[in-house]
Amino acid sequence: MVFHKTNLNGALMSLAAFGLYATHDAVVKFLGAQYSPFQVIFFSVLLGFPFVTLMLLRDKTDGNLRPRQPMWVWIRTIAAIVNVVSGFYAFSVLPLAQAYAVFFAMPLMITLMAIPLLGEKVGIRRGLAVVVGLIGVIVVLRPGQVPLGLGQLAALVAATTGALVSVIVRKIGRDERSAVLMLYPMMANFVASGAMMPFVYRPMPLEHFGLLVLMSFLGFVAAMLVIQAYRAAPAVVVAPMQYSQIIWAVLYGWLFFSETVDLMTAIGTAIIIASGVYIVLREGGGKVETTHPVSLSRARPETGVMPRVGTPFGKGPRDQGE
């Protein structure tokens, strides 16, 4: 594939987006050490609504917010609730690099889930890549050698539910409006976290509330950059840039949280990234996407707080009248 100037622009925009997402997650980790995940989620959703409203103003499709496939929408919504709580908790208690290493297994899990849910066929090469990637997860977690706590379990749950959310988007994305796919998880997380607020709320100083505002802004700008990146370049150019988050994780972990990366985590992460990139290259084509393939674009937990990579923010195929 010839690397045109537009491809370079797409790669640079995606690098910037994933850097902003990593900064967002570092803020999550900082706040998560002092507040319940439910409190952080509640205010993150609340502050995210104005930004999502700006996104939805771009959707000129006539229709209502009643889902066409309610069962799958609600399964996705429940998965998003579990995902956001487990993902925020994992960031708050695990070293950033280790959390990302487990989250990077999402493309592998998406590939596996696509077999029963989407009827996709996985050849021997992609199958081996998935196996190798899962071995990388085992190397990172080292069961039996390092005690596995709730943080590691939460990261695995976040990766699994995030993969389920992504596969469901691919399954129903042509039928459901972008607004339905975007708002249902956000509203569900808002209601669920709001119900927990009387039990977990702690007063926040102004500077911490400002960090919540910063989180929402970073998520919005990153989402916009990813949209533009996929419009400028094909998935095989944009998607691998998600793995640059590990560089930011190491840097932020060292600067702000006194974290270091041990050898086994580094080796396991390298294995996971190599298998994920291989799957992206096997699945990716040379087309520029108006909406991008979910399995090619995600290595992040689907928070249901701000729309993440892989969510059809703009006009999907149904919105375009296809």
Tab-separated table of N, CA and C in Angstrom, residues 106-268:
chain	number	residue	atom	x	y	z
A	106	MET	N	-8.097	-7.015	23.584
A	106	MET	CA	-9.458	-6.884	23.053
A	106	MET	C	-9.605	-7.321	21.600
A	107	PRO	N	-8.693	-6.930	20.686
A	107	PRO	CA	-8.854	-7.409	19.305
A	107	PRO	C	-8.839	-8.935	19.203
A	108	LEU	N	-8.084	-9.584	20.087
A	108	LEU	CA	-8.060	-11.045	20.093
A	108	LEU	C	-9.421	-11.596	20.505
A	109	MET	N	-9.995	-11.005	21.563
A	109	MET	CA	-11.297	-11.460	22.037
A	109	MET	C	-12.393	-11.144	21.027
A	110	ILE	N	-12.266	-9.990	20.350
A	110	ILE	CA	-13.233	-9.650	19.312
A	110	ILE	C	-13.207	-10.698	18.209
A	111	THR	N	-12.004	-11.107	17.816
A	111	THR	CA	-11.876	-12.125	16.772
A	111	THR	C	-12.563	-13.419	17.182
A	112	LEU	N	-12.405	-13.823	18.445
A	112	LEU	CA	-13.036	-15.048	18.932
A	112	LEU	C	-14.560	-14.896	18.998
A	113	MET	N	-15.033	-13.761	19.518
A	113	MET	CA	-16.482	-13.565	19.655
A	113	MET	C	-17.174	-13.424	18.307
A	114	ALA	N	-16.445	-12.956	17.313
A	114	ALA	CA	-17.051	-12.777	15.994
A	114	ALA	C	-17.428	-14.106	15.357
A	115	ILE	N	-16.837	-15.191	15.826
A	115	ILE	CA	-17.162	-16.505	15.255
A	115	ILE	C	-18.605	-16.896	15.571
A	116	PRO	N	-19.011	-16.942	16.882
A	116	PRO	CA	-20.405	-17.324	17.140
A	116	PRO	C	-21.412	-16.205	16.906
A	117	LEU	N	-21.033	-14.948	17.136
A	117	LEU	CA	-22.000	-13.856	17.072
A	117	LEU	C	-22.187	-13.297	15.672
A	118	LEU	N	-21.137	-13.346	14.858
A	118	LEU	CA	-21.220	-12.773	13.516
A	118	LEU	C	-21.091	-13.816	12.416
A	119	GLY	N	-20.791	-15.057	12.798
A	119	GLY	CA	-20.629	-16.106	11.799
A	119	GLY	C	-19.354	-15.976	10.993
A	120	GLU	N	-18.376	-15.241	11.512
A	120	GLU	CA	-17.120	-15.079	10.784
A	120	GLU	C	-16.270	-16.348	10.888
A	121	LYS	N	-15.481	-16.571	9.872
A	121	LYS	CA	-14.565	-17.704	9.870
A	121	LYS	C	-13.150	-17.193	10.129
A	122	VAL	N	-12.470	-17.869	11.026
A	122	VAL	CA	-11.103	-17.495	11.375
A	122	VAL	C	-10.161	-18.578	10.865
A	123	GLY	N	-9.274	-18.191	9.978
A	123	GLY	CA	-8.329	-19.141	9.405
A	123	GLY	C	-7.239	-19.528	10.384
A	124	ILE	N	-6.392	-20.442	9.959
A	124	ILE	CA	-5.358	-20.979	10.818
A	124	ILE	C	-4.392	-19.893	11.274
A	125	ARG	N	-4.071	-18.941	10.378
A	125	ARG	CA	-3.095	-17.914	10.744
A	125	ARG	C	-3.643	-16.963	11.797
A	126	ARG	N	-4.868	-16.492	11.561
A	126	ARG	CA	-5.457	-15.602	12.567
A	126	ARG	C	-5.714	-16.353	13.865
A	127	GLY	N	-6.096	-17.625	13.749
A	127	GLY	CA	-6.310	-18.432	14.946
A	127	GLY	C	-5.044	-18.569	15.764
A	128	LEU	N	-3.933	-18.804	15.094
A	128	LEU	CA	-2.653	-18.893	15.799
A	128	LEU	C	-2.271	-17.555	16.414
A	129	ALA	N	-2.587	-16.456	15.702
A	129	ALA	CA	-2.283	-15.138	16.245
A	129	ALA	C	-3.057	-14.885	17.537
A	130	VAL	N	-4.310	-15.332	17.573
A	130	VAL	CA	-5.109	-15.185	18.788
A	130	VAL	C	-4.500	-15.991	19.926
A	131	VAL	N	-4.104	-17.237	19.645
A	131	VAL	CA	-3.498	-18.081	20.669
A	131	VAL	C	-2.219	-17.448	21.210
A	132	VAL	N	-1.384	-16.947	20.297
A	132	VAL	CA	-0.140	-16.301	20.710
A	132	VAL	C	-0.439	-15.081	21.572
A	133	GLY	N	-1.429	-14.287	21.168
A	133	GLY	CA	-1.790	-13.113	21.945
A	133	GLY	C	-2.277	-13.468	23.339
A	134	LEU	N	-3.075	-14.511	23.449
A	134	LEU	CA	-3.554	-14.931	24.762
A	134	LEU	C	-2.416	-15.461	25.626
A	135	ILE	N	-1.434	-16.083	25.000
A	135	ILE	CA	-0.226	-16.476	25.741
A	135	ILE	C	0.468	-15.234	26.296
A	136	GLY	N	0.488	-14.168	25.491
A	136	GLY	CA	1.054	-12.913	25.961
A	136	GLY	C	0.338	-12.389	27.197
A	137	VAL	N	-0.998	-12.523	27.234
A	137	VAL	CA	-1.761	-12.109	28.414
A	137	VAL	C	-1.330	-12.918	29.626
A	138	ILE	N	-1.143	-14.224	29.431
A	138	ILE	CA	-0.706	-15.083	30.533
A	138	ILE	C	0.677	-14.658	31.023
A	139	VAL	N	1.561	-14.301	30.089
A	139	VAL	CA	2.902	-13.844	30.469
A	139	VAL	C	2.808	-12.584	31.328
A	140	VAL	N	1.917	-11.661	30.946
A	140	VAL	CA	1.758	-10.427	31.716
A	140	VAL	C	1.215	-10.713	33.110
A	141	LEU	N	0.194	-11.564	33.195
A	141	LEU	CA	-0.472	-11.811	34.476
A	141	LEU	C	0.278	-12.810	35.355
A	142	ARG	N	1.004	-13.738	34.721
A	142	ARG	CA	1.806	-14.727	35.452
A	142	ARG	C	1.024	-15.420	36.570
A	143	PRO	N	-0.085	-16.075	36.254
A	143	PRO	CA	-0.839	-16.769	37.303
A	143	PRO	C	0.011	-17.853	37.960
A	144	GLY	N	-0.055	-17.912	39.269
A	144	GLY	CA	0.741	-18.874	40.019
A	144	GLY	C	2.053	-18.305	40.505
A	145	GLN	N	2.580	-17.313	39.801
A	145	GLN	CA	3.827	-16.673	40.222
A	145	GLN	C	3.575	-15.344	40.924
A	146	VAL	N	2.591	-14.610	40.414
A	146	VAL	CA	2.220	-13.326	41.003
A	146	VAL	C	0.764	-13.426	41.450
A	147	PRO	N	0.454	-13.031	42.695
A	147	PRO	CA	-0.936	-13.091	43.146
A	147	PRO	C	-1.837	-12.253	42.256
A	148	LEU	N	-2.925	-12.868	41.803
A	148	LEU	CA	-3.882	-12.157	40.962
A	148	LEU	C	-4.966	-11.561	41.849
A	149	GLY	N	-5.112	-10.260	41.788
A	149	GLY	CA	-6.087	-9.583	42.618
A	149	GLY	C	-7.281	-9.109	41.823
A	150	LEU	N	-8.092	-8.271	42.476
A	150	LEU	CA	-9.291	-7.753	41.827
A	150	LEU	C	-8.940	-6.855	40.643
A	151	GLY	N	-7.789	-6.187	40.702
A	151	GLY	CA	-7.405	-5.311	39.607
A	151	GLY	C	-7.207	-6.067	38.309
A	152	GLN	N	-6.464	-7.176	38.380
A	152	GLN	CA	-6.247	-7.986	37.179
A	152	GLN	C	-7.557	-8.576	36.677
A	153	LEU	N	-8.395	-9.045	37.611
A	153	LEU	CA	-9.699	-9.586	37.215
A	153	LEU	C	-10.548	-8.509	36.554
A	154	ALA	N	-10.521	-7.303	37.112
A	154	ALA	CA	-11.294	-6.206	36.540
A	154	ALA	C	-10.808	-5.877	35.135
A	155	ALA	N	-9.497	-5.898	34.913
A	155	ALA	CA	-8.971	-5.610	33.573
A	155	ALA	C	-9.428	-6.663	32.571
A	156	LEU	N	-9.416	-7.935	32.976
A	156	LEU	CA	-9.882	-9.004	32.087
A	156	LEU	C	-11.370	-8.847	31.782
A	157	VAL	N	-12.157	-8.506	32.810
A	157	VAL	CA	-13.584	-8.300	32.604
A	157	VAL	C	-13.819	-7.118	31.667
A	158	ALA	N	-13.029	-6.042	31.852
A	158	ALA	CA	-13.180	-4.868	30.982
A	158	ALA	C	-12.840	-5.209	29.537
A	159	ALA	N	-11.768	-5.968	29.337
A	159	ALA	CA	-11.386	-6.349	27.980
A	159	ALA	C	-12.451	-7.231	27.340
A	160	THR	N	-13.010	-8.157	28.115
A	160	THR	CA	-14.010	-9.077	27.583
A	160	THR	C	-15.311	-8.360	27.246
A	161	THR	N	-15.792	-7.534	28.182
A	161	THR	CA	-17.050	-6.820	27.915
A	161	THR	C	-16.856	-5.758	26.835
A	162	GLY	N	-15.669	-5.150	26.775
A	162	GLY	CA	-15.403	-4.198	25.699
A	162	GLY	C	-15.431	-4.869	24.343
A	163	ALA	N	-14.888	-6.087	24.273
A	163	ALA	CA	-14.933	-6.840	23.021
A	163	ALA	C	-16.376	-7.171	22.644
A	164	LEU	N	-17.184	-7.553	23.631
A	164	LEU	CA	-18.589	-7.864	23.367
A	164	LEU	C	-19.325	-6.638	22.843
A	165	VAL	N	-19.080	-5.482	23.461
A	165	VAL	CA	-19.700	-4.240	22.995
A	165	VAL	C	-19.333	-3.976	21.539
A	166	SER	N	-18.063	-4.177	21.195
A	166	SER	CA	-17.606	-3.898	19.839
A	166	SER	C	-18.230	-4.835	18.820
A	167	VAL	N	-18.314	-6.114	19.161
A	167	VAL	CA	-18.891	-7.087	18.238
A	167	VAL	C	-20.379	-6.789	18.019
A	168	ILE	N	-21.078	-6.383	19.072
A	168	ILE	CA	-22.493	-6.066	18.921
A	168	ILE	C	-22.670	-4.831	18.038
A	169	VAL	N	-21.754	-3.859	18.160
A	169	VAL	CA	-21.822	-2.695	17.278
A	169	VAL	C	-21.712	-3.128	15.823
A	170	ARG	N	-20.815	-4.037	15.565
A	170	ARG	CA	-20.659	-4.520	14.187
A	170	ARG	C	-21.909	-5.266	13.742
A	171	LYS	N	-22.544	-5.984	14.675
A	171	LYS	CA	-23.708	-6.800	14.322
A	171	LYS	C	-24.928	-5.946	14.009
A	172	ILE	N	-25.153	-4.896	14.778
A	172	ILE	CA	-26.392	-4.131	14.636
A	172	ILE	C	-26.162	-2.707	14.136
A	173	GLY	N	-24.918	-2.346	13.878
A	173	GLY	CA	-24.605	-0.966	13.532
A	173	GLY	C	-25.275	-0.467	12.274
A	174	ARG	N	-25.601	-1.357	11.342
A	174	ARG	CA	-26.259	-0.939	10.103
A	174	ARG	C	-27.744	-0.677	10.299
A	175	ASP	N	-28.292	-1.190	11.388
A	175	ASP	CA	-29.731	-1.040	11.626
A	175	ASP	C	-30.056	0.063	12.622
A	176	GLU	N	-29.175	0.262	13.606
A	176	GLU	CA	-29.478	1.209	14.672
A	176	GLU	C	-28.886	2.584	14.374
A	177	ARG	N	-29.607	3.608	14.795
A	177	ARG	CA	-29.097	4.962	14.674
A	177	ARG	C	-27.888	5.154	15.587
A	178	SER	N	-26.999	6.021	15.166
A	178	SER	CA	-25.840	6.339	15.986
A	178	SER	C	-26.262	6.858	17.356
A	179	ALA	N	-27.335	7.633	17.398
A	179	ALA	CA	-27.798	8.191	18.668
A	179	ALA	C	-28.186	7.102	19.646
A	180	VAL	N	-28.825	6.030	19.144
A	180	VAL	CA	-29.218	4.921	20.016
A	180	VAL	C	-27.991	4.232	20.587
A	181	LEU	N	-27.025	3.937	19.712
A	181	LEU	CA	-25.822	3.244	20.152
A	181	LEU	C	-24.998	4.099	21.105
A	182	MET	N	-25.095	5.392	20.973
A	182	MET	CA	-24.288	6.294	21.783
A	182	MET	C	-24.936	6.588	23.134
A	183	LEU	N	-26.247	6.857	23.113
A	183	LEU	CA	-26.896	7.374	24.304
A	183	LEU	C	-27.304	6.294	25.304
A	184	TYR	N	-27.682	5.118	24.834
A	184	TYR	CA	-28.163	4.098	25.771
A	184	TYR	C	-27.103	3.719	26.808
A	185	PRO	N	-25.855	3.415	26.396
A	185	PRO	CA	-24.839	3.106	27.421
A	185	PRO	C	-24.555	4.289	28.342
A	186	MET	N	-24.538	5.510	27.777
A	186	MET	CA	-24.281	6.675	28.609
A	186	MET	C	-25.379	6.866	29.650
A	187	MET	N	-26.628	6.774	29.231
A	187	MET	CA	-27.736	6.947	30.162
A	187	MET	C	-27.748	5.843	31.217
A	188	ALA	N	-27.458	4.622	30.789
A	188	ALA	CA	-27.450	3.506	31.738
A	188	ALA	C	-26.344	3.684	32.779
A	189	ASN	N	-25.164	4.111	32.338
A	189	ASN	CA	-24.084	4.349	33.294
A	189	ASN	C	-24.412	5.513	34.220
A	190	PHE	N	-25.079	6.522	33.685
A	190	PHE	CA	-25.469	7.672	34.513
A	190	PHE	C	-26.447	7.239	35.595
A	191	VAL	N	-27.449	6.445	35.228
A	191	VAL	CA	-28.449	5.991	36.199
A	191	VAL	C	-27.825	5.044	37.215
A	192	ALA	N	-27.013	4.085	36.737
A	192	ALA	CA	-26.415	3.098	37.633
A	192	ALA	C	-25.447	3.755	38.621
A	193	SER	N	-24.585	4.628	38.108
A	193	SER	CA	-23.637	5.293	39.012
A	193	SER	C	-24.345	6.280	39.923
A	194	GLY	N	-25.403	6.939	39.409
A	194	GLY	CA	-26.171	7.859	40.248
A	194	GLY	C	-26.845	7.144	41.407
A	195	ALA	N	-27.298	5.909	41.166
A	195	ALA	CA	-27.926	5.135	42.236
A	195	ALA	C	-26.940	4.803	43.347
A	196	MET	N	-25.652	4.735	42.999
A	196	MET	CA	-24.631	4.413	44.006
A	196	MET	C	-24.097	5.657	44.721
A	197	MET	N	-24.370	6.829	44.197
A	197	MET	CA	-23.778	8.054	44.745
A	197	MET	C	-24.081	8.281	46.237
A	198	PRO	N	-25.300	8.022	46.723
A	198	PRO	CA	-25.536	8.249	48.163
A	198	PRO	C	-24.637	7.406	49.058
A	199	PHE	N	-24.117	6.312	48.534
A	199	PHE	CA	-23.316	5.412	49.349
A	199	PHE	C	-21.808	5.653	49.209
A	200	VAL	N	-21.390	6.282	48.123
A	200	VAL	CA	-19.951	6.389	47.852
A	200	VAL	C	-19.459	7.825	47.727
A	201	TYR	N	-20.360	8.811	47.729
A	201	TYR	CA	-19.939	10.180	47.420
A	201	TYR	C	-18.993	10.735	48.471
A	202	ARG	N	-17.929	11.377	47.968
A	202	ARG	CA	-17.012	12.145	48.798
A	202	ARG	C	-16.901	13.543	48.200
A	203	PRO	N	-16.920	14.576	49.039
A	203	PRO	CA	-16.765	15.938	48.502
A	203	PRO	C	-15.460	16.074	47.718
A	204	MET	N	-15.540	16.810	46.619
A	204	MET	CA	-14.376	16.972	45.747
A	204	MET	C	-13.926	18.432	45.762
A	205	PRO	N	-12.634	18.676	45.928
A	205	PRO	CA	-12.148	20.048	45.776
A	205	PRO	C	-12.268	20.492	44.329
A	206	LEU	N	-12.209	21.796	44.132
A	206	LEU	CA	-12.424	22.365	42.806
A	206	LEU	C	-11.427	21.838	41.794
A	207	GLU	N	-10.173	21.633	42.202
A	207	GLU	CA	-9.171	21.166	41.244
A	207	GLU	C	-9.460	19.746	40.761
A	208	HIS	N	-10.032	18.916	41.610
A	208	HIS	CA	-10.387	17.565	41.179
A	208	HIS	C	-11.587	17.591	40.237
A	209	PHE	N	-12.538	18.468	40.521
A	209	PHE	CA	-13.661	18.608	39.593
A	209	PHE	C	-13.165	19.128	38.247
A	210	GLY	N	-12.177	19.999	38.283
A	210	GLY	CA	-11.579	20.482	37.042
A	210	GLY	C	-10.947	19.357	36.245
A	211	LEU	N	-10.376	18.372	36.945
A	211	LEU	CA	-9.817	17.214	36.250
A	211	LEU	C	-10.902	16.404	35.559
A	212	LEU	N	-12.088	16.343	36.164
A	212	LEU	CA	-13.204	15.660	35.514
A	212	LEU	C	-13.608	16.384	34.229
A	213	VAL	N	-13.627	17.700	34.285
A	213	VAL	CA	-13.918	18.475	33.075
A	213	VAL	C	-12.858	18.199	32.014
A	214	LEU	N	-11.602	18.146	32.443
A	214	LEU	CA	-10.508	17.865	31.515
A	214	LEU	C	-10.679	16.494	30.884
A	215	MET	N	-11.085	15.491	31.678
A	215	MET	CA	-11.315	14.154	31.144
A	215	MET	C	-12.331	14.175	30.012
A	216	SER	N	-13.448	14.852	30.246
A	216	SER	CA	-14.498	14.898	29.235
A	216	SER	C	-14.008	15.593	27.972
A	217	PHE	N	-13.268	16.682	28.154
A	217	PHE	CA	-12.751	17.409	26.999
A	217	PHE	C	-11.758	16.561	26.218
A	218	LEU	N	-10.867	15.856	26.914
A	218	LEU	CA	-9.887	15.000	26.238
A	218	LEU	C	-10.581	13.899	25.451
A	219	GLY	N	-11.621	13.305	26.053
A	219	GLY	CA	-12.345	12.248	25.355
A	219	GLY	C	-13.016	12.754	24.102
A	220	PHE	N	-13.580	13.954	24.175
A	220	PHE	CA	-14.258	14.530	23.017
A	220	PHE	C	-13.265	14.834	21.894
A	221	VAL	N	-12.177	15.508	22.213
A	221	VAL	CA	-11.190	15.861	21.187
A	221	VAL	C	-10.586	14.601	20.572
A	222	ALA	N	-10.272	13.607	21.414
A	222	ALA	CA	-9.711	12.364	20.894
A	222	ALA	C	-10.684	11.665	19.951
A	223	ALA	N	-11.965	11.655	20.312
A	223	ALA	CA	-12.974	11.034	19.450
A	223	ALA	C	-13.037	11.726	18.097
A	224	MET	N	-12.998	13.048	18.098
A	224	MET	CA	-13.036	13.795	16.844
A	224	MET	C	-11.800	13.502	15.987
A	225	LEU	N	-10.641	13.400	16.626
A	225	LEU	CA	-9.415	13.109	15.889
A	225	LEU	C	-9.465	11.721	15.264
A	226	VAL	N	-10.017	10.761	15.994
A	226	VAL	CA	-10.100	9.398	15.459
A	226	VAL	C	-11.031	9.356	14.251
A	227	ILE	N	-12.157	10.064	14.338
A	227	ILE	CA	-13.087	10.118	13.207
A	227	ILE	C	-12.364	10.650	11.972
A	228	GLN	N	-11.649	11.749	12.136
A	228	GLN	CA	-10.943	12.347	11.004
A	228	GLN	C	-9.822	11.440	10.512
A	229	ALA	N	-9.168	10.736	11.417
A	229	ALA	CA	-8.092	9.831	11.017
A	229	ALA	C	-8.613	8.721	10.119
A	230	TYR	N	-9.774	8.153	10.471
A	230	TYR	CA	-10.339	7.074	9.661
A	230	TYR	C	-10.915	7.579	8.341
A	231	ARG	N	-11.217	8.855	8.284
A	231	ARG	CA	-11.668	9.416	7.014
A	231	ARG	C	-10.490	9.747	6.109
A	232	ALA	N	-9.322	9.909	6.691
A	232	ALA	CA	-8.143	10.265	5.907
A	232	ALA	C	-7.337	9.057	5.479
A	233	ALA	N	-7.392	7.975	6.247
A	233	ALA	CA	-6.516	6.840	5.980
A	233	ALA	C	-7.247	5.539	6.277
A	234	PRO	N	-6.831	4.434	5.645
A	234	PRO	CA	-7.464	3.136	5.890
A	234	PRO	C	-7.144	2.598	7.274
A	235	ALA	N	-7.921	1.616	7.696
A	235	ALA	CA	-7.782	1.063	9.044
A	235	ALA	C	-6.400	0.474	9.294
A	236	VAL	N	-5.787	-0.099	8.250
A	236	VAL	CA	-4.477	-0.723	8.460
A	236	VAL	C	-3.414	0.304	8.808
A	237	VAL	N	-3.670	1.581	8.510
A	237	VAL	CA	-2.752	2.652	8.898
A	237	VAL	C	-3.097	3.178	10.284
A	238	VAL	N	-4.386	3.379	10.531
A	238	VAL	CA	-4.810	4.035	11.758
A	238	VAL	C	-4.799	3.095	12.958
A	239	ALA	N	-5.355	1.891	12.792
A	239	ALA	CA	-5.578	1.012	13.933
A	239	ALA	C	-4.315	0.657	14.716
A	240	PRO	N	-3.193	0.316	14.072
A	240	PRO	CA	-2.007	-0.036	14.875
A	240	PRO	C	-1.500	1.096	15.754
A	241	MET	N	-1.886	2.330	15.464
A	241	MET	CA	-1.410	3.461	16.266
A	241	MET	C	-1.940	3.412	17.694
A	242	GLN	N	-3.007	2.617	17.909
A	242	GLN	CA	-3.558	2.497	19.255
A	242	GLN	C	-2.520	1.953	20.232
A	243	TYR	N	-1.575	1.171	19.732
A	243	TYR	CA	-0.588	0.567	20.622
A	243	TYR	C	0.442	1.574	21.118
A	244	SER	N	0.428	2.775	20.552
A	244	SER	CA	1.313	3.820	21.069
A	244	SER	C	0.933	4.214	22.489
A	245	GLN	N	-0.273	3.833	22.923
A	245	GLN	CA	-0.694	4.153	24.289
A	245	GLN	C	0.228	3.549	25.334
A	246	ILE	N	0.877	2.450	25.004
A	246	ILE	CA	1.765	1.820	25.984
A	246	ILE	C	2.953	2.728	26.287
A	247	ILE	N	3.399	3.504	25.299
A	247	ILE	CA	4.500	4.445	25.531
A	247	ILE	C	4.064	5.514	26.524
A	248	TRP	N	2.864	6.056	26.308
A	248	TRP	CA	2.346	7.048	27.246
A	248	TRP	C	2.115	6.441	28.622
A	249	ALA	N	1.657	5.200	28.654
A	249	ALA	CA	1.412	4.541	29.943
A	249	ALA	C	2.702	4.413	30.743
A	250	VAL	N	3.766	4.011	30.069
A	250	VAL	CA	5.057	3.895	30.751
A	250	VAL	C	5.528	5.266	31.238
A	251	LEU	N	5.391	6.285	30.373
A	251	LEU	CA	5.842	7.631	30.724
A	251	LEU	C	5.031	8.204	31.884
A	252	TYR	N	3.705	8.152	31.769
A	252	TYR	CA	2.868	8.691	32.841
A	252	TYR	C	3.025	7.893	34.133
A	253	GLY	N	3.156	6.576	34.005
A	253	GLY	CA	3.344	5.755	35.195
A	253	GLY	C	4.616	6.129	35.943
A	254	TRP	N	5.666	6.394	35.189
A	254	TRP	CA	6.944	6.774	35.804
A	254	TRP	C	6.899	8.186	36.385
A	255	LEU	N	6.297	9.130	35.627
A	255	LEU	CA	6.295	10.525	36.053
A	255	LEU	C	5.387	10.782	37.249
A	256	PHE	N	4.190	10.217	37.220
A	256	PHE	CA	3.167	10.612	38.179
A	256	PHE	C	2.856	9.555	39.241
A	257	PHE	N	3.171	8.295	38.970
A	257	PHE	CA	2.745	7.246	39.900
A	257	PHE	C	3.900	6.366	40.386
A	258	SER	N	5.122	6.745	40.061
A	258	SER	CA	6.318	6.001	40.494
A	258	SER	C	6.257	4.529	40.088
A	259	GLU	N	5.768	4.276	38.893
A	259	GLU	CA	5.630	2.909	38.395
A	259	GLU	C	6.796	2.564	37.472
A	260	THR	N	7.160	1.302	37.490
A	260	THR	CA	8.156	0.787	36.552
A	260	THR	C	7.580	-0.442	35.866
A	261	VAL	N	8.122	-0.781	34.722
A	261	VAL	CA	7.656	-1.932	33.950
A	261	VAL	C	8.664	-3.054	34.093
A	262	ASP	N	8.222	-4.195	34.620
A	262	ASP	CA	9.140	-5.314	34.768
A	262	ASP	C	9.295	-6.049	33.439
A	263	LEU	N	10.277	-6.923	33.375
A	263	LEU	CA	10.635	-7.589	32.129
A	263	LEU	C	9.493	-8.432	31.580
A	264	MET	N	8.817	-9.193	32.436
A	264	MET	CA	7.768	-10.088	31.961
A	264	MET	C	6.577	-9.296	31.411
A	265	THR	N	6.254	-8.173	32.045
A	265	THR	CA	5.182	-7.333	31.507
A	265	THR	C	5.555	-6.800	30.137
A	266	ALA	N	6.827	-6.389	29.985
A	266	ALA	CA	7.284	-5.879	28.688
A	266	ALA	C	7.236	-6.964	27.620
A	267	ILE	N	7.680	-8.177	27.952
A	267	ILE	CA	7.667	-9.284	26.988
A	267	ILE	C	6.235	-9.650	26.609
A	268	GLY	N	5.378	-9.797	27.615
A	268	GLY	CA	3.976	-10.143	27.340
A	268	GLY	C	3.274	-9.091	26.515
